[in-house]
Amino acid sequence: MPNDLVLIVDFGSQFAQLIARRVRELNVFCQIVRHDLPAARIRELNPKGIILSGGPASVYEPGAPHCDPAVFDLGIPVLGICYGMQLACHFMGGKVGGAHSREYGRASLRVTDANSLFRGYPAESTVWMSHGDQVQAAGGFVPLAATDTCPLAAVKHTSKPVFGLQFHPEVSHTPHGGIVLANFLRDVCGCTGDWKMSNFIDQTVAAVRERVGDKRVICGLSGGVDSSVCAALLVKAIGKQVACIYVDNGLMRTGETEVVRHTFRDWFQADLHVVDAGERFLSALKGVTDPQEKRKAIGKTFIDVFKHEAKSIPDAHFLAQGTLYPDVIESGGSPDGPAATIKLHHNVGGLPKELGFELVEPLRDLFKDEVRRLGKELGLPDEVVWRHPFPGPGLAVRVLGEVTEAKLNVLRQCDTIFLDELHRSGWYRQTSQAFAVLLPVQSVGVMGDGRTYENTVALRCVQTDDFMTADWSHLPHDLLARVSTAIINKVKGVNRVVYDVSSKPPATIEWE
C-alpha cells in the first residue's frame, strides 16, 4: 500500500466513488469505508486525511447515519462535503437545520478567506450545490466562503484540522473543485502524491511474487480490458508461471480470438490455452429464448469447459480475476468498506470455490480509468486498452430470441460495420459502449423492384462514467446514415436499421 492513504467515509452519497476518483487523479491513494467505522480502526489504518461524503439524510433525524464522534479527536485532518460538513459541525458545536432557501444546481461562490483550502482559488466562481439543510450556526467554525443563500458555504474549525464544504468539489459542474481537493490533500494532510502507475506495478509485482512463490496461476482471459490487463500484469510478475485460459465460446465478435492470440502468445510470449468450444455453447443454447436461461446455460457450459482445461495445467494453486475496486465495493468484499451489498460479483462464475484455488485479484484497488492507464504502461495495444465493455454471454444476449450460427453471422457483420465506422469517424473513443442487436422482428422492404421481408437491426451507443446510468450518444445523422446504408447493402437478410435513443434508466444498456 502507498505511504499516503486517505479514507472516504461513505454516508450513502451517489458521488462517493467520484470523490475517490478525483483523489486518485491527484496521485493520492484512497479507500471508501463505511460510515460507522470505529475511530480505533481508523487510527490503525493511519490515514493522512479523512473525507466525509455527502448523503441523502438529515443529521438531526432519528436513525441518520453518523460517524464515530471520536474521529474528530484523532488529530487527522477531516474534510466534510455537504452532509459530511453538516455532520462535522453538528458534532462540534454548530447547528444544522432546514435551509431558508434550498440550493440545487449551480451557485456563485464568493471566497472570504483565501488561505488554506482556497489558496489559488478564484475570488468568485461557480460551484454545484445539492442540499436542503445547511449549517445555521458555526459553533467553533469560521467561514471561508459564501453564496447568496448560504453564508457558511465553506468553513474551518478554529483549533482542529476540520474543514467543511457545503458544495460538491468532486463534480465537473464545480470547475475549480480540484484546487480545493489538492489544497486539502497536499497542504493540510501533507500527502506527497506518490500514487502512480509505475509505483503500483512495482508494488504489485513484488506482492504477487511473494504470495505465489513457485506455484502456478491460472488466469481466465475474456479478451476484455480487465482480464487482459490482469493477465499482462501477472505475466510481468511471474512469466510462464501464469497460464491464460481463453474460452472461445463462438459468441465473440469478429476477430476477437485472433487479437487475444496475437497479444498474449505472440507479443507477451504467454502460456496461452485457447479452447475452441463454440459447438458446445451453441448446443447448450439450442431452443433457449429467455435471457436469464441463456445466461445460465452459458455460465454452466463455461464452468465445465474451464474446469476441464484447468486440469491440464499441473501445479496450479491460484486463480486470477480482473476484479476492480467498484466490484469490491458493490459486493461488500472489503471488511472496512460500505456495508450494503449491491450485487454479488464473480468474474469467473464461482470457479475458485469449485476448483479449490486461492484467489488472486491484482486489480482490486483500481478504478476502470486506472486499469486503462495500467494497460498502456504494460504495453498492451490500444485496441485492447480502449475496447468497449463486452457482456460475458457475448453476442448471445444481442441476438434476441434463439441463438443460431446463421443469426450470429448476420450480427457479426452488422456489428463490425458499425464499430469500423465509429473508429474511422473518431467517435469510438468519444463513446462508452456501442454495438448492434439483431431483433426477432421482420418487416417489409423494397430492394430493386422486388419486395423483401427481412430482419431488423438496432444500433445502440451510449455515454456514461459509471455504467450505472447512461445516456444515448447523439451521433451525427450522416454517420448513422452511412452505417445504415452499409449494413443494408452488405448484410444479406437485413432490410431495416433503427437507432436506440433510450437512456438508462429506465432502459438498460444491453437489450437482454
Short mmCIF file of C-alpha atoms in Angstrom, two decimals:
data_model
loop_
_atom_site.label_atom_id
_atom_site.label_comp_id
_atom_site.label_asym_id
_atom_site.label_seq_id
_atom_site.Cartn_x
_atom_site.Cartn_y
_atom_site.Cartn_z
CA MET A 1 0.00 0.00 0.00
CA PRO A 2 1.29 3.52 -0.77
CA ASN A 3 2.65 5.72 2.02
CA ASP A 4 -0.27 8.15 1.67
CA LEU A 5 -3.77 6.88 2.46
CA VAL A 6 -6.96 8.93 2.57
CA LEU A 7 -10.22 7.43 3.78
CA ILE A 8 -13.55 8.43 2.24
CA VAL A 9 -16.33 7.81 4.74
CA ASP A 10 -19.49 6.94 2.80
CA PHE A 11 -22.87 8.18 4.07
CA GLY A 12 -24.77 6.88 1.05
CA SER A 13 -23.62 9.51 -1.41
CA GLN A 14 -24.14 8.97 -5.11
CA PHE A 15 -20.77 10.71 -5.53
CA ALA A 16 -18.62 8.60 -3.15
CA GLN A 17 -16.82 6.79 -5.97
CA LEU A 18 -16.44 10.07 -7.84
CA ILE A 19 -14.72 11.61 -4.81
CA ALA A 20 -12.35 8.64 -4.76
CA ARG A 21 -11.56 9.02 -8.44
CA ARG A 22 -10.81 12.74 -8.01
CA VAL A 23 -8.45 11.94 -5.13
CA ARG A 24 -6.71 9.26 -7.20
CA GLU A 25 -6.34 11.73 -10.09
CA LEU A 26 -4.30 13.86 -7.68
CA ASN A 27 -1.98 10.85 -7.21
CA VAL A 28 -3.16 10.10 -3.68
CA PHE A 29 -4.33 6.60 -2.78
CA CYS A 30 -7.74 6.38 -1.10
CA GLN A 31 -10.28 3.84 0.05
CA ILE A 32 -14.02 4.11 0.62
CA VAL A 33 -15.06 2.92 4.09
CA ARG A 34 -18.37 2.55 5.88
CA HIS A 35 -19.71 5.41 7.98
CA ASP A 36 -19.73 3.52 11.30
CA LEU A 37 -16.05 2.50 11.19
CA PRO A 38 -14.76 2.95 14.77
CA ALA A 39 -12.20 5.66 15.43
CA ALA A 40 -9.86 2.98 16.80
CA ARG A 41 -9.91 1.17 13.45
CA ILE A 42 -9.29 4.43 11.60
CA ARG A 43 -6.29 5.04 13.85
CA GLU A 44 -4.98 1.56 12.93
CA LEU A 45 -5.30 2.35 9.21
CA ASN A 46 -3.28 5.52 9.88
CA PRO A 47 -4.66 7.72 7.08
CA LYS A 48 -3.17 11.09 6.24
CA GLY A 49 -6.69 12.51 5.89
CA ILE A 50 -10.40 11.72 6.06
CA ILE A 51 -13.13 12.91 3.69
CA LEU A 52 -16.74 12.68 4.84
CA SER A 53 -19.05 12.22 1.84
CA GLY A 54 -22.44 13.70 1.21
CA GLY A 55 -25.64 11.75 1.71
CA PRO A 56 -29.44 11.94 1.44
CA ALA A 57 -30.23 12.08 5.19
CA SER A 58 -30.61 14.96 7.64
CA VAL A 59 -28.14 14.84 10.53
CA TYR A 60 -30.79 15.70 13.15
CA GLU A 61 -33.26 12.97 12.13
CA PRO A 62 -33.54 9.74 14.18
CA GLY A 63 -31.59 6.94 12.52
CA ALA A 64 -29.46 9.25 10.37
CA PRO A 65 -26.03 7.75 9.62
CA HIS A 66 -23.34 9.12 11.91
CA CYS A 67 -19.61 8.53 12.15
CA ASP A 68 -17.81 7.87 15.42
CA PRO A 69 -17.55 11.34 17.05
CA ALA A 70 -14.07 10.39 18.29
CA VAL A 71 -12.88 10.71 14.68
CA PHE A 72 -12.68 14.46 15.21
CA ASP A 73 -10.31 13.99 18.16
CA LEU A 74 -7.73 11.87 16.32
CA GLY A 75 -5.79 14.88 15.04
CA ILE A 76 -6.22 13.60 11.48
CA PRO A 77 -7.36 16.31 9.02
CA VAL A 78 -11.05 15.97 8.09
CA LEU A 79 -12.90 17.45 5.11
CA GLY A 80 -16.69 17.20 5.23
CA ILE A 81 -18.61 17.58 1.96
CA CYS A 82 -22.31 18.57 2.08
CA TYR A 83 -23.82 16.09 4.60
CA GLY A 84 -20.28 15.44 5.82
CA MET A 85 -19.82 19.15 6.62
CA GLN A 86 -23.18 19.28 8.41
CA LEU A 87 -22.26 16.21 10.47
CA ALA A 88 -18.88 17.65 11.50
CA CYS A 89 -20.50 20.92 12.58
CA HIS A 90 -23.33 19.05 14.31
CA PHE A 91 -20.84 17.10 16.46
CA MET A 92 -18.57 20.08 17.13
CA GLY A 93 -20.89 22.76 18.44
CA GLY A 94 -22.66 24.03 15.33
CA LYS A 95 -26.36 23.98 14.49
CA VAL A 96 -27.84 22.34 11.38
CA GLY A 97 -31.37 22.86 10.11
CA GLY A 98 -33.51 23.22 7.02
CA ALA A 99 -32.25 25.97 4.71
CA HIS A 100 -34.42 29.05 4.22
CA SER A 101 -33.74 28.64 0.51
CA ARG A 102 -32.67 25.24 -0.75
CA GLU A 103 -29.86 25.11 -3.31
CA TYR A 104 -29.82 22.57 -6.13
CA GLY A 105 -27.61 23.12 -9.14
CA ARG A 106 -25.14 25.87 -9.91
CA ALA A 107 -24.46 28.68 -7.46
CA SER A 108 -22.00 31.58 -7.33
CA LEU A 109 -19.40 31.16 -4.57
CA ARG A 110 -17.53 34.11 -3.02
CA VAL A 111 -14.31 33.27 -1.17
CA THR A 112 -13.88 35.28 2.06
CA ASP A 113 -10.66 33.60 3.27
CA ALA A 114 -8.21 32.72 0.51
CA ASN A 115 -5.85 30.79 2.79
CA SER A 116 -5.75 27.03 3.43
CA LEU A 117 -8.39 25.32 1.26
CA PHE A 118 -8.89 28.25 -1.11
CA ARG A 119 -5.29 29.15 -1.83
CA GLY A 120 -5.11 29.89 -5.56
CA TYR A 121 -8.91 29.67 -5.93
CA PRO A 122 -10.83 32.39 -7.86
CA ALA A 123 -12.43 35.05 -5.66
CA GLU A 124 -15.77 34.25 -7.26
CA SER A 125 -16.71 31.14 -9.23
CA THR A 126 -19.43 28.63 -10.00
CA VAL A 127 -19.97 25.63 -7.70
CA TRP A 128 -22.52 22.80 -7.63
CA MET A 129 -24.94 22.67 -4.71
CA SER A 130 -27.34 19.89 -3.75
CA HIS A 131 -28.78 20.45 -0.27
CA GLY A 132 -31.97 21.16 1.62
CA ASP A 133 -30.23 21.53 5.01
CA GLN A 134 -27.32 23.77 5.87
CA VAL A 135 -25.23 24.86 8.83
CA GLN A 136 -27.08 27.73 10.51
CA ALA A 137 -24.70 28.45 13.40
CA ALA A 138 -20.99 27.83 13.05
CA GLY A 139 -20.11 26.94 16.65
CA GLY A 140 -16.32 26.51 16.71
CA PHE A 141 -16.02 27.10 12.96
CA VAL A 142 -15.20 30.23 10.97
CA PRO A 143 -16.47 30.92 7.43
CA LEU A 144 -14.24 30.59 4.35
CA ALA A 145 -16.78 31.18 1.56
CA ALA A 146 -20.44 32.00 0.98
CA THR A 147 -23.21 32.10 -1.62
CA ASP A 148 -26.22 34.39 -1.73
CA THR A 149 -28.36 31.93 0.24
CA CYS A 150 -25.67 30.02 2.16
CA PRO A 151 -23.43 32.24 4.33
CA LEU A 152 -21.48 29.19 5.56
CA ALA A 153 -20.71 27.52 2.22
CA ALA A 154 -17.22 26.61 3.46
CA VAL A 155 -15.81 26.57 7.00
CA LYS A 156 -12.82 25.56 9.08
CA HIS A 157 -12.53 24.82 12.80
CA THR A 158 -10.66 27.34 14.91
CA SER A 159 -8.46 24.78 16.71
CA LYS A 160 -8.74 21.41 14.93
CA PRO A 161 -7.85 20.42 11.35
CA VAL A 162 -11.52 20.02 10.40
CA PHE A 163 -12.97 21.68 7.29
CA GLY A 164 -16.36 21.69 5.61
CA LEU A 165 -17.75 22.41 2.14
CA GLN A 166 -21.47 22.76 1.51
CA PHE A 167 -20.85 22.45 -2.24
CA HIS A 168 -19.52 19.44 -4.17
CA PRO A 169 -15.91 19.93 -5.34
CA GLU A 170 -15.80 16.47 -6.93
CA VAL A 171 -18.31 17.06 -9.74
CA SER A 172 -17.44 18.57 -13.10
CA HIS A 173 -20.04 21.32 -12.52
CA THR A 174 -17.63 22.79 -9.93
CA PRO A 175 -14.87 23.67 -12.40
CA HIS A 176 -12.26 24.66 -9.79
CA GLY A 177 -13.11 21.93 -7.27
CA GLY A 178 -9.81 20.18 -7.91
CA ILE A 179 -7.96 23.14 -6.40
CA VAL A 180 -9.80 22.72 -3.10
CA LEU A 181 -9.16 18.98 -3.00
CA ALA A 182 -5.50 19.42 -3.91
CA ASN A 183 -5.03 22.04 -1.19
CA PHE A 184 -6.62 19.74 1.38
CA LEU A 185 -4.60 16.69 0.36
CA ARG A 186 -1.22 18.34 -0.05
CA ASP A 187 -1.19 21.41 2.19
CA VAL A 188 -3.44 20.25 5.02
CA CYS A 189 -2.83 16.48 5.04
CA GLY A 190 0.78 16.58 3.83
CA CYS A 191 0.25 13.93 1.12
CA THR A 192 3.20 13.58 -1.26
CA GLY A 193 1.18 12.34 -4.25
CA ASP A 194 3.14 9.12 -4.86
CA TRP A 195 0.19 7.07 -6.17
CA LYS A 196 1.44 6.44 -9.70
CA MET A 197 1.08 3.51 -12.07
CA SER A 198 4.81 2.81 -12.17
CA ASN A 199 4.84 2.51 -8.37
CA PHE A 200 1.70 0.38 -8.40
CA ILE A 201 3.27 -2.03 -10.88
CA ASP A 202 6.43 -2.42 -8.79
CA GLN A 203 4.48 -2.96 -5.57
CA THR A 204 2.00 -5.40 -7.13
CA VAL A 205 4.67 -7.42 -8.92
CA ALA A 206 6.57 -7.83 -5.63
CA ALA A 207 3.38 -8.79 -3.76
CA VAL A 208 2.35 -11.38 -6.38
CA ARG A 209 5.81 -12.97 -6.41
CA GLU A 210 5.86 -13.22 -2.62
CA ARG A 211 2.40 -14.76 -2.42
CA VAL A 212 2.62 -17.17 -5.34
CA GLY A 213 6.17 -18.42 -4.82
CA ASP A 214 6.91 -21.18 -7.32
CA LYS A 215 3.27 -22.24 -7.78
CA ARG A 216 1.30 -21.70 -10.98
CA VAL A 217 -1.57 -19.26 -11.53
CA ILE A 218 -4.47 -19.73 -13.94
CA CYS A 219 -5.89 -16.54 -15.42
CA GLY A 220 -9.25 -16.57 -17.17
CA LEU A 221 -8.98 -14.39 -20.27
CA SER A 222 -12.13 -12.98 -21.83
CA GLY A 223 -10.37 -10.55 -24.17
CA GLY A 224 -11.84 -7.59 -22.27
CA VAL A 225 -9.80 -4.78 -20.73
CA ASP A 226 -9.87 -6.02 -17.14
CA SER A 227 -8.85 -9.63 -17.76
CA SER A 228 -6.26 -8.61 -20.36
CA VAL A 229 -4.57 -6.11 -18.04
CA CYS A 230 -4.71 -8.64 -15.20
CA ALA A 231 -3.03 -11.25 -17.40
CA ALA A 232 -0.36 -8.82 -18.65
CA LEU A 233 0.48 -7.78 -15.08
CA LEU A 234 0.79 -11.42 -13.99
CA VAL A 235 2.98 -12.27 -16.97
CA LYS A 236 5.27 -9.39 -15.99
CA ALA A 237 5.36 -10.64 -12.40
CA ILE A 238 5.78 -14.41 -12.81
CA GLY A 239 6.20 -15.11 -16.55
CA LYS A 240 5.46 -18.68 -17.57
CA GLN A 241 4.09 -19.50 -14.11
CA VAL A 242 0.82 -17.98 -15.28
CA ALA A 243 -1.33 -19.96 -17.69
CA CYS A 244 -4.01 -17.96 -19.51
CA ILE A 245 -7.17 -19.82 -20.49
CA TYR A 246 -9.28 -18.23 -23.21
CA VAL A 247 -12.57 -19.99 -23.94
CA ASP A 248 -13.72 -19.25 -27.48
CA ASN A 249 -17.44 -19.77 -26.97
CA GLY A 250 -18.37 -19.00 -30.58
CA LEU A 251 -20.24 -15.94 -29.30
CA MET A 252 -17.43 -13.44 -29.81
CA ARG A 253 -17.24 -10.57 -32.26
CA THR A 254 -15.25 -10.69 -35.49
CA GLY A 255 -11.52 -11.20 -34.98
CA GLU A 256 -11.51 -11.15 -31.17
CA THR A 257 -9.91 -14.56 -30.74
CA GLU A 258 -7.14 -13.58 -33.16
CA VAL A 259 -6.44 -10.39 -31.16
CA VAL A 260 -6.10 -12.41 -27.95
CA ARG A 261 -3.77 -14.90 -29.64
CA HIS A 262 -1.58 -12.17 -31.13
CA THR A 263 -1.43 -10.10 -27.95
CA PHE A 264 -0.62 -12.81 -25.43
CA ARG A 265 1.02 -15.61 -27.39
CA ASP A 266 2.99 -13.58 -29.91
CA TRP A 267 3.60 -10.30 -28.07
CA PHE A 268 3.84 -11.29 -24.39
CA GLN A 269 5.04 -14.87 -25.03
CA ALA A 270 2.47 -16.07 -22.51
CA ASP A 271 1.39 -19.66 -21.90
CA LEU A 272 -1.96 -19.25 -23.64
CA HIS A 273 -4.56 -22.01 -23.86
CA VAL A 274 -7.27 -21.29 -26.45
CA VAL A 275 -10.23 -23.64 -26.15
CA ASP A 276 -12.48 -23.88 -29.21
CA ALA A 277 -15.86 -24.62 -27.62
CA GLY A 278 -18.26 -22.88 -30.00
CA GLU A 279 -20.23 -26.01 -30.85
CA ARG A 280 -20.74 -26.87 -27.16
CA PHE A 281 -22.15 -23.43 -26.40
CA LEU A 282 -24.44 -23.40 -29.43
CA SER A 283 -25.70 -26.83 -28.48
CA ALA A 284 -26.43 -25.62 -24.93
CA LEU A 285 -28.34 -22.64 -26.33
CA LYS A 286 -30.45 -24.60 -28.78
CA GLY A 287 -34.13 -23.75 -28.29
CA VAL A 288 -33.39 -21.27 -25.45
CA THR A 289 -35.06 -17.86 -25.82
CA ASP A 290 -35.32 -16.46 -22.27
CA PRO A 291 -32.40 -14.07 -21.50
CA GLN A 292 -31.79 -15.43 -17.99
CA GLU A 293 -31.89 -19.02 -19.21
CA LYS A 294 -29.34 -18.09 -21.88
CA ARG A 295 -27.02 -16.72 -19.21
CA LYS A 296 -27.42 -19.80 -17.05
CA ALA A 297 -26.72 -22.15 -19.97
CA ILE A 298 -23.64 -20.16 -20.99
CA GLY A 299 -22.37 -19.92 -17.39
CA LYS A 300 -22.70 -23.66 -16.78
CA THR A 301 -21.02 -24.55 -20.07
CA PHE A 302 -18.20 -22.08 -19.38
CA ILE A 303 -17.50 -23.63 -15.98
CA ASP A 304 -17.44 -27.16 -17.46
CA VAL A 305 -15.06 -26.13 -20.26
CA PHE A 306 -12.82 -24.07 -17.99
CA LYS A 307 -12.57 -26.82 -15.34
CA HIS A 308 -11.62 -29.38 -17.97
CA GLU A 309 -8.85 -27.20 -19.39
CA ALA A 310 -7.60 -26.20 -15.92
CA LYS A 311 -6.93 -29.85 -15.09
CA SER A 312 -4.33 -29.92 -17.87
CA ILE A 313 -2.20 -27.32 -16.05
CA PRO A 314 -0.03 -29.01 -13.40
CA ASP A 315 0.77 -27.45 -10.01
CA ALA A 316 -1.87 -24.73 -10.35
CA HIS A 317 -2.84 -23.36 -6.93
CA PHE A 318 -4.19 -19.90 -7.76
CA LEU A 319 -6.91 -18.45 -9.97
CA ALA A 320 -6.58 -14.82 -11.07
CA GLN A 321 -9.53 -12.49 -11.69
CA GLY A 322 -9.68 -8.96 -13.04
CA THR A 323 -11.85 -7.72 -10.17
CA LEU A 324 -11.88 -3.90 -9.90
CA TYR A 325 -12.42 -1.62 -6.90
CA PRO A 326 -16.07 -0.80 -7.76
CA ASP A 327 -16.74 -4.57 -7.84
CA VAL A 328 -15.19 -4.91 -4.37
CA ILE A 329 -17.27 -2.01 -3.01
CA GLU A 330 -20.55 -3.15 -4.54
CA SER A 331 -20.17 -6.77 -3.47
CA GLY A 332 -19.24 -5.92 0.13
CA GLY A 333 -15.87 -7.54 -0.47
CA SER A 334 -13.88 -5.15 1.73
CA PRO A 335 -14.12 -5.59 5.54
CA ASP A 336 -13.94 -1.82 6.11
CA GLY A 337 -15.99 -0.87 3.04
CA PRO A 338 -19.65 0.15 2.81
CA ALA A 339 -21.80 -2.48 4.48
CA ALA A 340 -24.67 -2.65 1.98
CA THR A 341 -24.22 -5.30 -0.68
CA ILE A 342 -25.42 -4.02 -4.04
CA LYS A 343 -24.54 -7.09 -6.07
CA LEU A 344 -22.65 -10.34 -5.90
CA HIS A 345 -19.54 -10.32 -8.02
CA HIS A 346 -17.93 -13.38 -9.56
CA ASN A 347 -15.82 -12.68 -12.63
CA VAL A 348 -15.44 -16.33 -13.47
CA GLY A 349 -18.62 -17.83 -12.09
CA GLY A 350 -17.53 -19.13 -8.68
CA LEU A 351 -14.66 -21.15 -10.11
CA PRO A 352 -12.22 -20.52 -7.23
CA LYS A 353 -14.50 -22.47 -4.86
CA GLU A 354 -15.26 -25.22 -7.38
CA LEU A 355 -11.62 -25.82 -8.25
CA GLY A 356 -10.24 -25.35 -4.74
CA PHE A 357 -7.99 -22.47 -5.85
CA GLU A 358 -6.86 -19.45 -3.90
CA LEU A 359 -7.94 -16.20 -5.50
CA VAL A 360 -5.53 -13.57 -6.83
CA GLU A 361 -7.00 -10.16 -7.65
CA PRO A 362 -4.16 -7.77 -8.52
CA LEU A 363 -6.51 -5.02 -9.81
CA ARG A 364 -8.87 -4.93 -6.83
CA ASP A 365 -7.68 -1.44 -5.75
CA LEU A 366 -8.15 0.17 -9.19
CA PHE A 367 -10.92 2.04 -10.99
CA LYS A 368 -11.57 1.43 -14.70
CA ASP A 369 -9.69 4.51 -15.90
CA GLU A 370 -6.70 3.45 -13.81
CA VAL A 371 -6.83 -0.03 -15.34
CA ARG A 372 -6.61 1.51 -18.81
CA ARG A 373 -3.58 3.59 -17.74
CA LEU A 374 -2.01 0.45 -16.31
CA GLY A 375 -2.63 -1.38 -19.58
CA LYS A 376 -0.82 1.34 -21.51
CA GLU A 377 2.06 1.21 -19.01
CA LEU A 378 2.32 -2.56 -19.51
CA GLY A 379 2.44 -2.18 -23.30
CA LEU A 380 -0.98 -3.51 -24.29
CA PRO A 381 -2.17 -2.33 -27.71
CA ASP A 382 -4.79 0.43 -27.94
CA GLU A 383 -7.36 -1.95 -29.44
CA VAL A 384 -7.31 -3.87 -26.14
CA VAL A 385 -6.87 -0.96 -23.71
CA TRP A 386 -9.67 1.15 -25.17
CA ARG A 387 -12.02 -1.68 -26.02
CA HIS A 388 -15.64 -1.07 -25.05
CA PRO A 389 -17.14 -3.40 -22.43
CA PHE A 390 -18.48 -6.66 -23.79
CA PRO A 391 -21.02 -8.84 -21.92
CA GLY A 392 -19.89 -12.17 -20.51
CA PRO A 393 -22.51 -14.11 -22.54
CA GLY A 394 -21.18 -12.39 -25.66
CA LEU A 395 -23.37 -11.96 -28.71
CA ALA A 396 -25.93 -14.41 -27.30
CA VAL A 397 -27.64 -11.53 -25.47
CA ARG A 398 -27.54 -9.37 -28.60
CA VAL A 399 -29.35 -11.98 -30.69
CA LEU A 400 -32.84 -11.65 -29.28
CA GLY A 401 -34.62 -14.98 -29.23
CA GLU A 402 -32.97 -18.30 -30.06
CA VAL A 403 -29.27 -18.12 -30.92
CA THR A 404 -28.12 -19.82 -34.11
CA GLU A 405 -24.91 -19.71 -36.11
CA ALA A 406 -26.71 -18.03 -39.02
CA LYS A 407 -28.02 -15.25 -36.76
CA LEU A 408 -24.60 -14.79 -35.17
CA ASN A 409 -23.01 -14.36 -38.60
CA VAL A 410 -25.55 -11.68 -39.54
CA LEU A 411 -25.00 -9.85 -36.25
CA ARG A 412 -21.19 -10.02 -36.52
CA GLN A 413 -21.28 -8.37 -39.93
CA CYS A 414 -23.57 -5.59 -38.72
CA ASP A 415 -21.55 -5.03 -35.55
CA THR A 416 -18.27 -4.87 -37.48
CA ILE A 417 -19.65 -2.28 -39.91
CA PHE A 418 -20.91 -0.12 -37.01
CA LEU A 419 -17.68 -0.27 -34.98
CA ASP A 420 -15.46 0.26 -38.03
CA GLU A 421 -17.37 3.43 -38.90
CA LEU A 422 -17.12 4.68 -35.31
CA HIS A 423 -13.35 4.15 -35.43
CA ARG A 424 -12.98 5.87 -38.81
CA SER A 425 -15.05 8.87 -37.75
CA GLY A 426 -13.26 9.29 -34.39
CA TRP A 427 -16.41 8.59 -32.40
CA TYR A 428 -15.35 5.27 -30.83
CA ARG A 429 -13.21 6.90 -28.12
CA GLN A 430 -15.92 9.52 -27.53
CA THR A 431 -18.46 6.87 -26.58
CA SER A 432 -18.56 4.32 -23.77
CA GLN A 433 -20.22 1.32 -25.41
CA ALA A 434 -21.55 0.64 -28.89
CA PHE A 435 -22.99 -2.44 -30.54
CA ALA A 436 -25.63 -3.88 -32.84
CA VAL A 437 -28.63 -6.00 -31.81
CA LEU A 438 -30.42 -8.48 -34.07
CA LEU A 439 -34.13 -8.20 -33.35
CA PRO A 440 -36.71 -11.00 -33.73
CA VAL A 441 -38.65 -8.62 -35.97
CA GLN A 442 -39.08 -8.81 -39.73
CA SER A 443 -40.51 -6.04 -41.83
CA VAL A 444 -41.45 -5.32 -45.41
CA GLY A 445 -38.91 -3.56 -47.61
CA VAL A 446 -38.18 -2.87 -51.23
CA MET A 447 -34.89 -3.70 -52.93
CA GLY A 448 -34.64 -3.02 -56.63
CA ASP A 449 -38.09 -3.77 -57.95
CA GLY A 450 -38.75 -6.57 -55.50
CA ARG A 451 -40.48 -6.85 -52.16
CA THR A 452 -38.44 -8.09 -49.20
CA TYR A 453 -39.44 -9.36 -45.78
CA GLU A 454 -36.24 -9.40 -43.74
CA ASN A 455 -34.60 -8.74 -40.39
CA THR A 456 -34.32 -5.54 -38.36
CA VAL A 457 -31.08 -4.48 -36.66
CA ALA A 458 -30.91 -1.95 -33.81
CA LEU A 459 -27.82 0.14 -33.15
CA ARG A 460 -27.02 1.04 -29.54
CA CYS A 461 -24.42 3.62 -28.48
CA VAL A 462 -24.18 5.20 -25.01
CA GLN A 463 -22.08 7.58 -22.97
CA THR A 464 -21.53 7.06 -19.25
CA ASP A 465 -18.98 7.44 -16.47
CA ASP A 466 -20.05 4.58 -14.22
CA PHE A 467 -22.42 2.38 -16.32
CA MET A 468 -24.98 2.68 -13.51
CA THR A 469 -26.64 5.45 -15.53
CA ALA A 470 -26.14 6.21 -19.22
CA ASP A 471 -27.39 8.48 -21.96
CA TRP A 472 -27.69 7.58 -25.62
CA SER A 473 -24.93 9.03 -27.78
CA HIS A 474 -26.02 11.84 -30.09
CA LEU A 475 -24.16 10.53 -33.11
CA PRO A 476 -24.17 12.68 -36.26
CA HIS A 477 -27.01 11.87 -38.62
CA ASP A 478 -24.67 11.42 -41.59
CA LEU A 479 -22.66 8.82 -39.62
CA LEU A 480 -25.82 6.87 -38.81
CA ALA A 481 -26.88 7.14 -42.44
CA ARG A 482 -23.56 5.67 -43.63
CA VAL A 483 -23.82 2.78 -41.17
CA SER A 484 -27.43 2.04 -42.12
CA THR A 485 -26.69 2.10 -45.85
CA ALA A 486 -23.62 -0.13 -45.46
CA ILE A 487 -25.49 -2.70 -43.35
CA ILE A 488 -28.48 -2.92 -45.68
CA ASN A 489 -26.26 -3.11 -48.80
CA LYS A 490 -23.71 -5.58 -47.45
CA VAL A 491 -25.50 -7.84 -44.97
CA LYS A 492 -27.83 -10.30 -46.59
CA GLY A 493 -31.09 -10.71 -44.69
CA VAL A 494 -31.30 -7.18 -43.20
CA ASN A 495 -33.55 -4.53 -44.71
CA ARG A 496 -34.11 -2.13 -41.79
CA VAL A 497 -31.79 -0.38 -39.29
CA VAL A 498 -33.04 1.57 -36.23
CA TYR A 499 -31.18 3.60 -33.58
CA ASP A 500 -31.89 3.17 -29.86
CA VAL A 501 -32.43 6.54 -28.13
CA SER A 502 -33.27 5.19 -24.66
CA SER A 503 -31.38 6.28 -21.54
CA LYS A 504 -30.52 4.13 -18.52
CA PRO A 505 -32.74 4.17 -16.54
CA PRO A 506 -35.42 3.32 -17.49
CA ALA A 507 -33.81 1.09 -20.14
CA THR A 508 -30.67 -0.98 -19.60
CA ILE A 509 -27.60 -0.65 -21.81
CA GLU A 510 -27.88 -4.20 -23.14
CA TRP A 511 -31.20 -5.38 -24.56
CA GLU A 512 -31.12 -8.68 -22.69
#
